DNA sequence: TAAATAGTGTCTGTAAGACAGTATAAA
DNA sequence: TTTATACTGTCTTACAGACACTATTTA
């Protein structure tokens, strides 16, 4: 990487820090996990002003030597006390929120990330409150969004995170990242039902998904009566053509 | 927005500017337009180090009082000397690039945006070189990506921008944003061919797209022989189920 | 006319949606 | 046995892909 002192100086002239107020770079996390057929999000209850006592997304500052995704992974590890190196956690950048007045204290640019935690469907990972949070816990996503009382622009971010997940599930097997490494088709279908708030037909779901998954050959113990289901692992294959989320009634396909 | 001086002070304690080097917030623009069946991107030739003489995406700093998308719109207007208030230009956030060493001079966090300029297919909007650029012009996207000699991480950004556009064209009518307000189905098909580097069958394309567009009732003058085509305008409808980009041969649908 | 383009019709194969039926296991 | 679950089979309908054919214009 070659550049000389003159050009660096010229750059710093065009970028005069006096003209630009100090910018804080943060990450906000939209962390999802499924239990009992419900999609949950990890939220913290704010301990201080502004938005004291309101629900907020967990997050933190991006360190000087790390990228945003690295900061997101670090915060996630701190918060969940999970070993991210071993756990297959899905983490991706969502969007960046830059409105100058989104935080009344100073200019805070936040790179939101979407994280999917594996869960067996009956219990959720423990999460710990961060520095600025009084308490942390899991909340049903759809309920929270219908209530829409959140700190800063976090309701928007959460909505964007849900939309990203719901959309991506149409054409990828990313829903499997919300399940243990080996899972049954019924478990996977439960994830779709939870995120899309629908009820997928079991038979057709099996027929469509099976060619996109890898059959381990093993069977699950039938938990509550019924035949043991085959255990699958996810592949990184795209679903083509996509799985179609059932059209909401009243959303027209043809104009006028 | 209520917060007191104490909490603001506490926040500034947890965010100690001394611990965080000054951050420059910029936007980079991926500006697309189609001519003669080819997808083009607006690039500048860098005038100074680093990456002197290399191709780069246009961009600039985000002002203290504006959001990233506002900065992107402003830069786009300056660069193209287009009246964005009147022109139906599609502008959306793409992704944010935060690697600490992506710019050797200082920490530059760049929020990339995707812009689609309307074009009649035979000429491209004039673009002007910015401050740090020696010259600006249009370049064929696919050629540039195959060559892959660009400044900073701009080849990655350009690739992400193309992927975003190509993907979104499967399930929205966003391709129409690369055309004048009224367009024919052949023009629209040309856009798909240019972006996807395919050849869509004309008859089937008509059958699939027509219900998603609004027929103005008017007809285009047949330019070079042939029947006059109907003129359509775009709707904001989703294409459901999506238009499928023909599978590249060799990309398997079933695992193993 | 000839040539070029627009748009429709038709055939075929695949797959989605609906749902019945069968197999496997636990209580 | 009863019940619950996992899967498979079948039928119908929709539509994508391929492609022929007609219609409408310019040269």
XYZ file of N, CA, C and O in Angstrom, chain A residues 1 9 23 27 55-58 71 100 109 111-112 116 120 144 148 177 208 236 241 243 250:
92
model
N 0.847 -1.192 0.000
C 0.000 0.000 0.000
C 0.884 1.243 0.000
O 1.511 1.596 1.006
N -1.525 14.280 3.647
C -1.798 15.619 4.167
C -2.960 16.242 3.402
O -3.857 16.859 3.996
N -17.596 11.053 15.823
C -18.579 10.021 15.500
C -18.294 8.776 16.325
O -17.148 8.315 16.371
N -22.259 -1.192 17.162
C -23.049 -2.262 16.551
C -24.284 -2.480 17.410
O -24.237 -2.367 18.631
N -37.190 -0.929 26.208
C -36.494 -2.084 25.644
C -35.573 -1.621 24.514
O -35.935 -0.736 23.728
N -34.412 -2.237 24.453
C -33.442 -1.861 23.423
C -32.699 -3.096 22.945
O -32.676 -4.128 23.623
N -32.104 -2.976 21.781
C -31.265 -4.053 21.270
C -29.921 -4.011 21.986
O -29.414 -2.933 22.299
N -29.339 -5.161 22.259
C -27.984 -5.155 22.802
C -27.001 -4.650 21.765
O -27.273 -4.690 20.569
N -16.778 -6.817 15.954
C -17.351 -6.245 17.175
C -18.671 -6.924 17.507
O -18.956 -7.232 18.676
N -28.741 11.704 11.900
C -27.899 12.502 12.796
C -28.466 12.612 14.215
O -27.701 12.787 15.165
N -23.325 6.269 14.852
C -23.619 5.487 13.646
C -23.593 4.026 14.039
O -22.594 3.531 14.558
N -24.060 0.044 13.067
C -24.144 -1.018 12.064
C -24.880 -2.187 12.701
O -24.347 -2.856 13.578
N -26.120 -2.395 12.286
C -26.918 -3.464 12.879
C -26.543 -4.804 12.272
O -26.213 -4.883 11.080
N -28.358 -15.484 14.497
C -29.294 -16.586 14.708
C -28.640 -17.611 15.622
O -27.569 -18.136 15.307
N -32.746 -26.000 20.697
C -33.457 -27.258 20.486
C -34.963 -27.042 20.465
O -35.726 -27.986 20.325
N -43.516 -7.936 20.374
C -42.754 -6.702 20.572
C -43.028 -5.724 19.439
O -43.248 -4.526 19.665
N -44.398 -2.087 19.800
C -43.596 -1.017 19.198
C -43.152 0.063 20.179
O -43.110 1.245 19.834
N -30.166 -22.593 10.806
C -29.227 -22.005 11.765
C -29.897 -21.712 13.099
O -29.237 -21.396 14.073
N -40.676 -30.544 -0.602
C -39.909 -29.421 -1.142
C -38.528 -29.299 -0.497
O -37.545 -28.987 -1.182
N -25.557 -25.603 2.112
C -25.569 -24.177 1.798
C -26.266 -23.930 0.460
O -26.057 -22.917 -0.174
N -36.806 -23.137 -7.524
C -37.358 -21.825 -7.182
C -37.692 -21.729 -5.707
O -37.832 -22.762 -5.061
N -39.116 -21.243 -1.920
C -40.276 -21.589 -1.123
C -41.126 -20.324 -1.049
O -40.625 -19.254 -0.733
N -55.543 -10.268 0.622
C -55.687 -8.815 0.498
C -54.481 -8.149 -0.103
O -54.505 -6.955 -0.358
